[in-house]
């Protein structure tokens, strides 16, 4: 059955991260500090290098990979929910190089911020809690 609930926007946190921050860690920390447990995230900017992942649907595991070059964040899009009792940010990014070629994936630790402007939108209502989904092997909203 499809999971869908109406949520209403409440607070919006807007700002920028510092050079050298770990992108995923810094966004997660902001959510924890501001008590944001349901929401969505978007950001643009640039990174010094990227740590990404691809979920291998057959092997049912993430394959992590690094892109060791300066890249633009053309789009970071994600959400905030609860995993293991704390705010968890799930984000995907599309990054581009000097030729405008894009690469993307599941945002993993190890993405180093050069500059980043973010907007985190909080929603009210019941939390979305992640649990193991047997059919995919992923921790999805239960
Ligand atoms: Zn993902």
CSV table of N, CA and C and ligand atoms in Angstrom, one decimal:
chain,number,residue,atom,x,y,z
A,1,UNK,N,0.8,-1.2,0.0
A,1,UNK,CA,0.0,0.0,0.0
A,1,UNK,C,0.9,1.3,0.0
A,2,UNK,N,0.5,2.2,-0.8
A,2,UNK,CA,1.2,3.5,-0.8
A,2,UNK,C,1.1,4.2,0.5
A,3,UNK,N,2.3,4.7,0.9
A,3,UNK,CA,2.3,5.5,2.2
A,3,UNK,C,2.2,7.0,1.7
A,4,UNK,N,1.2,7.7,2.2
A,4,UNK,CA,1.1,9.1,1.8
A,4,UNK,C,0.3,9.9,2.9
A,5,UNK,N,0.9,11.0,3.4
A,5,UNK,CA,0.2,11.8,4.4
A,5,UNK,C,0.4,13.2,4.0
A,6,UNK,N,-0.6,14.0,4.4
A,6,UNK,CA,-0.5,15.5,4.1
A,6,UNK,C,0.4,16.1,5.2
A,7,UNK,N,1.3,16.9,4.8
A,7,UNK,CA,2.2,17.6,5.8
A,7,UNK,C,2.1,19.1,5.5
A,8,UNK,N,2.3,19.9,6.6
A,8,UNK,CA,2.2,21.3,6.4
A,8,UNK,C,3.5,21.9,6.7
A,9,UNK,N,4.0,22.9,5.9
A,9,UNK,CA,5.3,23.5,6.2
A,9,UNK,C,5.2,24.4,7.5
A,10,UNK,N,6.2,24.3,8.3
A,10,UNK,CA,6.3,25.1,9.5
A,10,UNK,C,7.5,26.0,9.4
A,11,UNK,N,8.6,25.7,10.0
A,11,UNK,CA,9.8,26.5,10.0
A,11,UNK,C,10.6,26.2,8.7
A,12,UNK,N,11.3,27.3,8.3
A,12,UNK,CA,12.3,27.1,7.2
A,12,UNK,C,13.7,27.6,7.7
A,13,UNK,N,14.7,26.8,7.6
A,13,UNK,CA,16.0,27.1,7.9
A,13,UNK,C,16.8,27.3,6.7
A,14,UNK,N,17.4,28.5,6.5
A,14,UNK,CA,18.1,28.9,5.3
A,14,UNK,C,19.5,29.4,5.7
A,15,UNK,N,20.5,29.0,5.0
A,15,UNK,CA,21.9,29.4,5.4
A,15,UNK,C,22.9,28.9,4.5
A,16,UNK,N,24.2,28.9,5.0
A,16,UNK,CA,25.3,28.4,4.2
A,16,UNK,C,26.2,27.6,5.1
A,17,UNK,N,26.8,26.6,4.5
A,17,UNK,CA,27.8,25.8,5.3
A,17,UNK,C,29.2,26.4,5.1
A,18,UNK,N,30.1,25.9,5.9
A,18,UNK,CA,31.5,26.4,5.8
A,18,UNK,C,32.3,25.5,4.9
A,19,UNK,N,33.3,26.1,4.4
A,19,UNK,CA,34.3,25.3,3.6
A,19,UNK,C,34.9,24.3,4.5
A,20,UNK,N,35.0,23.1,4.0
A,20,UNK,CA,35.6,22.0,4.7
A,20,UNK,C,34.6,21.1,5.5
A,21,UNK,N,33.4,21.6,5.6
A,21,UNK,CA,32.3,20.8,6.2
A,21,UNK,C,32.1,19.5,5.4
A,22,UNK,N,31.7,18.4,6.1
A,22,UNK,CA,31.2,17.3,5.5
A,22,UNK,C,29.7,17.5,5.2
A,23,UNK,N,29.4,17.5,3.9
A,23,UNK,CA,28.1,18.0,3.5
A,23,UNK,C,26.9,17.2,4.2
A,24,UNK,N,26.9,15.9,4.2
A,24,UNK,CA,25.8,15.2,4.8
A,24,UNK,C,25.8,15.4,6.3
A,25,UNK,N,27.0,15.3,6.9
A,25,UNK,CA,27.1,15.5,8.4
A,25,UNK,C,26.6,16.9,8.8
A,26,UNK,N,27.0,17.9,8.1
A,26,UNK,CA,26.6,19.3,8.4
A,26,UNK,C,25.1,19.5,8.4
A,27,UNK,N,24.5,19.0,7.3
A,27,UNK,CA,23.0,19.1,7.2
A,27,UNK,C,22.3,18.3,8.3
A,28,UNK,N,22.8,17.1,8.6
A,28,UNK,CA,22.2,16.3,9.6
A,28,UNK,C,22.3,17.0,11.0
A,29,UNK,N,23.5,17.6,11.2
A,29,UNK,CA,23.8,18.3,12.5
A,29,UNK,C,22.8,19.5,12.7
A,30,UNK,N,22.5,20.2,11.6
A,30,UNK,CA,21.6,21.3,11.7
A,30,UNK,C,20.2,20.8,12.0
A,31,UNK,N,19.8,19.7,11.4
A,31,UNK,CA,18.4,19.1,11.8
A,31,UNK,C,18.4,18.7,13.2
A,32,UNK,N,19.4,18.1,13.7
A,32,UNK,CA,19.5,17.7,15.1
A,32,UNK,C,19.4,18.9,16.0
A,33,UNK,N,20.2,19.9,15.8
A,33,UNK,CA,20.3,21.1,16.6
A,33,UNK,C,19.0,21.9,16.6
A,34,UNK,N,18.3,21.9,15.5
A,34,UNK,CA,17.0,22.6,15.4
A,34,UNK,C,15.8,21.8,15.7
A,35,UNK,N,16.0,20.5,16.0
A,35,UNK,CA,14.9,19.6,16.3
A,35,UNK,C,14.0,19.3,15.1
A,36,UNK,N,14.6,19.3,13.9
A,36,UNK,CA,13.8,19.1,12.7
A,36,UNK,C,13.8,17.6,12.4
A,37,UNK,N,12.6,17.0,12.5
A,37,UNK,CA,12.5,15.5,12.3
A,37,UNK,C,11.7,15.1,11.1
A,38,UNK,N,10.9,16.0,10.5
A,38,UNK,CA,10.2,15.8,9.3
A,38,UNK,C,10.5,17.0,8.4
A,39,UNK,N,11.0,16.8,7.2
A,39,UNK,CA,11.2,17.9,6.3
A,39,UNK,C,11.8,17.5,5.0
A,40,UNK,N,12.2,18.6,4.3
A,40,UNK,CA,12.9,18.4,3.0
A,40,UNK,C,14.1,19.3,3.0
A,41,UNK,N,15.1,18.9,2.2
A,41,UNK,CA,16.3,19.7,2.1
A,41,UNK,C,16.6,20.0,0.6
A,42,UNK,N,17.1,21.2,0.4
A,42,UNK,CA,17.7,21.4,-1.0
A,42,UNK,C,18.9,22.3,-0.8
A,43,UNK,N,19.9,22.2,-1.7
A,43,UNK,CA,21.1,22.9,-1.6
A,43,UNK,C,21.7,23.0,-3.0
A,44,UNK,N,22.5,24.1,-3.2
A,44,UNK,CA,23.4,24.3,-4.3
A,44,UNK,C,24.7,24.8,-3.8
A,45,UNK,N,25.7,24.7,-4.6
A,45,UNK,CA,27.1,25.2,-4.2
A,45,UNK,C,28.1,24.5,-5.0
A,46,UNK,N,29.2,24.1,-4.2
A,46,UNK,CA,30.3,23.4,-4.8
A,46,UNK,C,31.0,22.6,-3.8
A,47,UNK,N,31.7,21.5,-4.2
A,47,UNK,CA,32.4,20.6,-3.3
A,47,UNK,C,33.8,20.5,-3.8
A,48,UNK,N,34.7,20.1,-2.9
A,48,UNK,CA,36.1,19.9,-3.2
A,48,UNK,C,36.3,18.5,-3.7
A,49,UNK,N,35.5,17.6,-3.2
A,49,UNK,CA,35.4,16.2,-3.6
A,49,UNK,C,34.1,15.6,-3.2
A,50,UNK,N,33.7,14.5,-3.7
A,50,UNK,CA,32.4,13.9,-3.4
A,50,UNK,C,32.5,12.5,-3.0
A,51,UNK,N,31.7,12.1,-2.0
A,51,UNK,CA,31.5,10.7,-1.6
A,51,UNK,C,30.1,10.3,-1.9
A,52,UNK,N,29.9,9.4,-2.9
A,52,UNK,CA,28.5,9.1,-3.3
A,52,UNK,C,28.3,7.6,-3.2
A,53,UNK,N,27.1,7.1,-3.4
A,53,UNK,CA,26.8,5.7,-3.4
A,53,UNK,C,25.7,5.4,-4.4
A,54,UNK,N,25.8,4.1,-4.8
A,54,UNK,CA,24.8,3.6,-5.7
A,54,UNK,C,24.3,2.3,-5.1
A,55,UNK,N,23.0,2.2,-5.0
A,55,UNK,CA,22.4,1.0,-4.4
A,55,UNK,C,22.3,-0.1,-5.5
A,56,UNK,N,23.0,-1.2,-5.3
A,56,UNK,CA,23.0,-2.3,-6.2
A,56,UNK,C,21.7,-3.1,-5.8
A,57,UNK,N,20.7,-3.1,-6.7
A,57,UNK,CA,19.5,-3.7,-6.3
A,57,UNK,C,19.6,-5.2,-6.3
A,58,UNK,N,20.5,-5.8,-7.1
A,58,UNK,CA,20.6,-7.3,-7.1
A,58,UNK,C,21.4,-7.7,-5.8
A,59,UNK,N,22.5,-7.1,-5.5
A,59,UNK,CA,23.3,-7.4,-4.4
A,59,UNK,C,22.7,-6.9,-3.1
A,60,UNK,N,21.8,-6.0,-3.2
A,60,UNK,CA,21.1,-5.3,-2.0
A,60,UNK,C,22.1,-4.7,-1.1
A,61,UNK,N,23.0,-3.9,-1.7
A,61,UNK,CA,24.0,-3.2,-0.9
A,61,UNK,C,24.5,-1.9,-1.6
A,62,UNK,N,24.9,-1.0,-0.8
A,62,UNK,CA,25.4,0.3,-1.4
A,62,UNK,C,26.8,0.1,-1.9
A,63,UNK,N,27.1,0.6,-3.1
A,63,UNK,CA,28.4,0.6,-3.6
A,63,UNK,C,28.9,2.0,-3.5
A,64,UNK,N,29.8,2.3,-2.6
A,64,UNK,CA,30.3,3.6,-2.4
A,64,UNK,C,31.4,4.0,-3.4
A,65,UNK,N,31.5,5.2,-3.9
A,65,UNK,CA,32.5,5.6,-4.7
A,65,UNK,C,32.9,7.1,-4.5
A,66,UNK,N,34.1,7.5,-4.8
A,66,UNK,CA,34.5,8.8,-4.6
A,66,UNK,C,34.8,9.5,-5.9
A,67,UNK,N,34.5,10.8,-6.0
A,67,UNK,CA,34.9,11.6,-7.1
A,67,UNK,C,35.9,12.7,-6.6
A,68,UNK,N,37.2,12.5,-6.9
A,68,UNK,CA,38.2,13.3,-6.3
A,68,UNK,C,38.5,14.5,-7.2
A,69,UNK,N,37.6,15.4,-7.4
A,69,UNK,CA,37.8,16.7,-8.1
A,69,UNK,C,36.8,17.7,-7.7
A,70,UNK,N,37.1,19.0,-7.9
A,70,UNK,CA,36.1,20.0,-7.5
A,70,UNK,C,34.9,20.0,-8.5
A,71,UNK,N,33.8,20.1,-7.9
A,71,UNK,CA,32.5,19.9,-8.7
A,71,UNK,C,31.5,20.9,-8.2
A,72,UNK,N,30.6,21.3,-9.1
A,72,UNK,CA,29.5,22.1,-8.7
A,72,UNK,C,28.4,21.2,-8.1
A,73,UNK,N,27.7,21.7,-7.1
A,73,UNK,CA,26.4,21.1,-6.7
A,73,UNK,C,25.3,21.7,-7.5
A,74,UNK,N,24.9,21.0,-8.6
A,74,UNK,CA,23.8,21.6,-9.4
A,74,UNK,C,22.5,21.4,-8.7
A,75,UNK,N,22.4,20.3,-7.9
A,75,UNK,CA,21.1,20.0,-7.2
A,75,UNK,C,21.4,19.0,-6.1
A,76,UNK,N,21.0,19.4,-4.9
A,76,UNK,CA,20.9,18.5,-3.8
A,76,UNK,C,19.5,18.5,-3.4
A,77,UNK,N,18.9,17.3,-3.3
A,77,UNK,CA,17.5,17.2,-3.0
A,77,UNK,C,17.4,16.0,-2.0
A,78,UNK,N,16.6,16.3,-0.9
A,78,UNK,CA,16.6,15.2,0.1
A,78,UNK,C,15.4,15.4,1.1
A,79,UNK,N,15.4,14.5,2.1
A,79,UNK,CA,14.3,14.6,3.1
A,79,UNK,C,14.9,14.3,4.4
A,80,UNK,N,14.1,14.6,5.4
A,80,UNK,CA,14.5,14.3,6.8
A,80,UNK,C,13.4,13.5,7.5
A,81,UNK,N,13.8,12.4,8.0
A,81,UNK,CA,12.9,11.5,8.7
A,81,UNK,C,13.7,10.9,9.9
A,82,UNK,N,13.1,9.9,10.5
A,82,UNK,CA,13.8,9.3,11.7
A,82,UNK,C,14.3,7.9,11.4
A,83,UNK,N,15.6,7.7,11.8
A,83,UNK,CA,16.2,6.4,11.7
A,83,UNK,C,16.9,6.1,13.0
A,84,UNK,N,16.7,5.0,13.5
A,84,UNK,CA,17.4,4.6,14.8
A,84,UNK,C,17.2,5.7,15.9
A,85,UNK,N,15.9,6.3,15.9
A,85,UNK,CA,15.6,7.2,16.9
A,85,UNK,C,16.1,8.6,16.8
A,86,UNK,N,16.7,8.9,15.7
A,86,UNK,CA,17.3,10.3,15.5
A,86,UNK,C,17.0,10.8,14.1
A,87,UNK,N,17.1,12.1,13.9
A,87,UNK,CA,16.9,12.7,12.6
A,87,UNK,C,17.9,12.2,11.6
A,88,UNK,N,17.4,11.8,10.5
A,88,UNK,CA,18.2,11.2,9.4
A,88,UNK,C,17.9,11.9,8.1
A,89,UNK,N,19.0,12.3,7.5
A,89,UNK,CA,18.9,13.0,6.2
A,89,UNK,C,19.2,12.0,5.1
A,90,UNK,N,18.3,11.9,4.2
A,90,UNK,CA,18.5,11.1,2.9
A,90,UNK,C,18.5,12.1,1.8
A,91,UNK,N,19.7,12.1,1.1
A,91,UNK,CA,19.8,13.1,0.0
A,91,UNK,C,20.5,12.5,-1.2
A,92,UNK,N,20.1,13.0,-2.3
A,92,UNK,CA,20.8,12.7,-3.6
A,92,UNK,C,21.3,14.0,-4.2
A,93,UNK,N,22.4,13.8,-4.9
A,93,UNK,CA,23.0,15.0,-5.5
A,93,UNK,C,23.4,14.8,-6.9
A,94,UNK,N,23.3,15.9,-7.7
A,94,UNK,CA,23.8,15.9,-9.0
A,94,UNK,C,24.9,16.9,-9.0
A,95,UNK,N,26.1,16.6,-9.5
A,95,UNK,CA,27.3,17.4,-9.5
A,95,UNK,C,27.8,17.5,-10.9
A,96,UNK,N,28.4,18.7,-11.2
A,96,UNK,CA,28.9,18.9,-12.5
A,96,UNK,C,30.4,19.3,-12.5
A,97,UNK,N,31.1,18.9,-13.6
A,97,UNK,CA,32.5,19.2,-13.7
A,97,UNK,C,32.8,20.4,-14.6
A,98,UNK,N,34.1,20.7,-14.9
A,98,UNK,CA,34.4,21.9,-15.7
A,98,UNK,C,33.8,21.9,-17.1
A,99,UNK,N,33.5,20.7,-17.6
A,99,UNK,CA,32.9,20.6,-18.9
A,99,UNK,C,31.4,20.6,-18.9
A,100,UNK,N,30.8,20.7,-17.7
A,100,UNK,CA,29.4,20.6,-17.5
A,100,UNK,C,28.8,19.2,-17.5
A,101,UNK,N,29.8,18.2,-17.4
A,101,UNK,CA,29.3,16.8,-17.4
A,101,UNK,C,28.8,16.5,-16.0
A,102,UNK,N,27.7,15.9,-15.9
A,102,UNK,CA,27.1,15.6,-14.6
A,102,UNK,C,27.3,14.2,-14.1
A,103,UNK,N,27.4,14.1,-12.8
A,103,UNK,CA,27.5,12.8,-12.2
A,103,UNK,C,26.6,12.9,-10.9
A,104,UNK,N,26.1,11.8,-10.5
A,104,UNK,CA,25.2,11.9,-9.3
A,104,UNK,C,25.1,10.6,-8.6
A,105,UNK,N,24.3,10.7,-7.5
A,105,UNK,CA,24.1,9.5,-6.7
A,105,UNK,C,23.5,9.9,-5.3
A,106,UNK,N,23.5,8.8,-4.5
A,106,UNK,CA,23.1,8.9,-3.1
A,106,UNK,C,24.2,9.6,-2.3
A,107,UNK,N,23.9,10.7,-1.6
A,107,UNK,CA,25.0,11.4,-0.9
A,107,UNK,C,25.5,10.6,0.3
A,108,UNK,N,26.8,10.4,0.3
A,108,UNK,CA,27.4,9.6,1.4
A,108,UNK,C,28.4,10.5,2.2
A,109,UNK,N,28.8,10.1,3.3
A,109,UNK,CA,29.9,10.8,4.0
A,109,UNK,C,31.1,10.9,3.1
A,110,UNK,N,31.9,12.0,3.3
A,110,UNK,CA,33.1,12.2,2.5
A,110,UNK,C,33.0,13.2,1.4
A,111,UNK,N,31.8,13.9,1.4
A,111,UNK,CA,31.7,15.0,0.4
A,111,UNK,C,32.1,16.3,1.1
A,112,UNK,N,33.1,16.9,0.7
A,112,UNK,CA,33.7,18.1,1.3
A,112,UNK,C,33.2,19.4,0.7
A,113,UNK,N,32.6,20.2,1.5
A,113,UNK,CA,32.0,21.5,1.0
A,113,UNK,C,33.1,22.5,0.6
A,114,UNK,N,32.9,23.1,-0.5
A,114,UNK,CA,33.7,24.3,-0.9
A,114,UNK,C,32.9,25.5,-0.5
A,115,UNK,N,31.6,25.5,-0.9
A,115,UNK,CA,30.6,26.5,-0.6
A,115,UNK,C,29.3,25.8,-0.8
A,116,UNK,N,28.3,26.2,0.1
A,116,UNK,CA,27.0,25.5,0.0
A,116,UNK,C,25.9,26.4,0.6
A,117,UNK,N,24.9,26.7,-0.2
A,117,UNK,CA,23.7,27.4,0.3
A,117,UNK,C,22.6,26.4,0.4
A,118,UNK,N,22.0,26.3,1.5
A,118,UNK,CA,20.9,25.3,1.7
A,118,UNK,C,19.6,26.0,2.2
A,119,UNK,N,18.5,25.2,2.0
A,119,UNK,CA,17.2,25.5,2.6
A,119,UNK,C,16.7,24.2,3.1
A,120,UNK,N,16.3,24.2,4.4
A,120,UNK,CA,15.7,23.1,5.0
A,120,UNK,C,14.3,23.5,5.4
A,121,UNK,N,13.3,22.8,4.9
A,121,UNK,CA,11.9,23.1,5.2
A,121,UNK,C,11.4,22.0,6.2
A,122,UNK,N,10.9,22.5,7.3
A,122,UNK,CA,10.3,21.6,8.3
A,122,UNK,C,8.8,21.4,8.0
A,123,UNK,N,8.4,20.2,8.3
A,123,UNK,CA,6.9,20.0,8.2
A,123,UNK,C,6.4,19.5,9.5
A,124,UNK,N,5.1,19.8,9.8
A,124,UNK,CA,4.5,19.3,11.0
A,124,UNK,C,3.9,18.0,10.8
A,125,UNK,N,3.4,17.4,11.8
A,125,UNK,CA,2.8,16.1,11.7
A,125,UNK,C,3.6,14.9,12.2
A,126,UNK,N,3.1,13.7,12.0
A,126,UNK,CA,3.8,12.5,12.5
A,126,UNK,C,5.1,12.3,11.8
A,127,UNK,N,6.0,11.8,12.6
A,127,UNK,CA,7.3,11.5,12.0
A,127,UNK,C,7.3,10.3,11.0
A,128,UNK,N,8.1,10.3,10.1
A,128,UNK,CA,8.3,9.2,9.2
A,128,UNK,C,9.5,8.4,9.7
A,129,UNK,N,9.2,7.2,10.1
A,129,UNK,CA,10.2,6.4,10.8
A,129,UNK,C,10.7,5.2,9.8
A,130,UNK,N,12.0,5.1,9.7
A,130,UNK,CA,12.6,4.1,8.8
A,130,UNK,C,12.7,2.8,9.5
A,131,UNK,N,12.4,1.7,8.7
A,131,UNK,CA,12.6,0.4,9.1
A,131,UNK,C,13.0,-0.5,7.9
A,132,UNK,N,13.5,-1.6,8.2
A,132,UNK,CA,14.0,-2.5,7.1
A,132,UNK,C,12.8,-2.9,6.2
A,133,UNK,N,12.9,-2.7,4.9
A,133,UNK,CA,11.9,-3.1,3.9
A,133,UNK,C,12.4,-4.4,3.3
A,134,UNK,N,11.7,-5.5,3.5
A,134,UNK,CA,12.2,-6.8,3.1
A,134,UNK,C,12.3,-6.9,1.5
A,135,UNK,N,11.4,-6.2,0.8
A,135,UNK,CA,11.4,-6.4,-0.6
A,135,UNK,C,12.6,-5.7,-1.3
A,136,UNK,N,13.2,-4.7,-0.7
A,136,UNK,CA,14.3,-4.0,-1.3
A,136,UNK,C,15.6,-4.1,-0.5
A,137,UNK,N,15.5,-4.4,0.8
A,137,UNK,CA,16.7,-4.5,1.6
A,137,UNK,C,17.1,-3.1,2.1
A,138,UNK,N,16.3,-2.1,1.8
A,138,UNK,CA,16.5,-0.7,2.2
A,138,UNK,C,15.8,-0.4,3.5
A,139,UNK,N,16.3,0.7,4.2
A,139,UNK,CA,15.5,1.1,5.4
A,139,UNK,C,14.6,2.2,4.9
A,140,UNK,N,13.3,1.8,4.7
A,140,UNK,CA,12.3,2.8,4.1
A,140,UNK,C,11.3,3.2,5.2
A,141,UNK,N,10.5,4.2,4.9
A,141,UNK,CA,9.5,4.6,5.8
A,141,UNK,C,8.5,3.5,6.0
A,142,UNK,N,8.3,3.2,7.3
A,142,UNK,CA,7.3,2.0,7.6
A,142,UNK,C,5.9,2.5,7.7
B,1,LIG,ZN1,19.4,7.3,-1.6
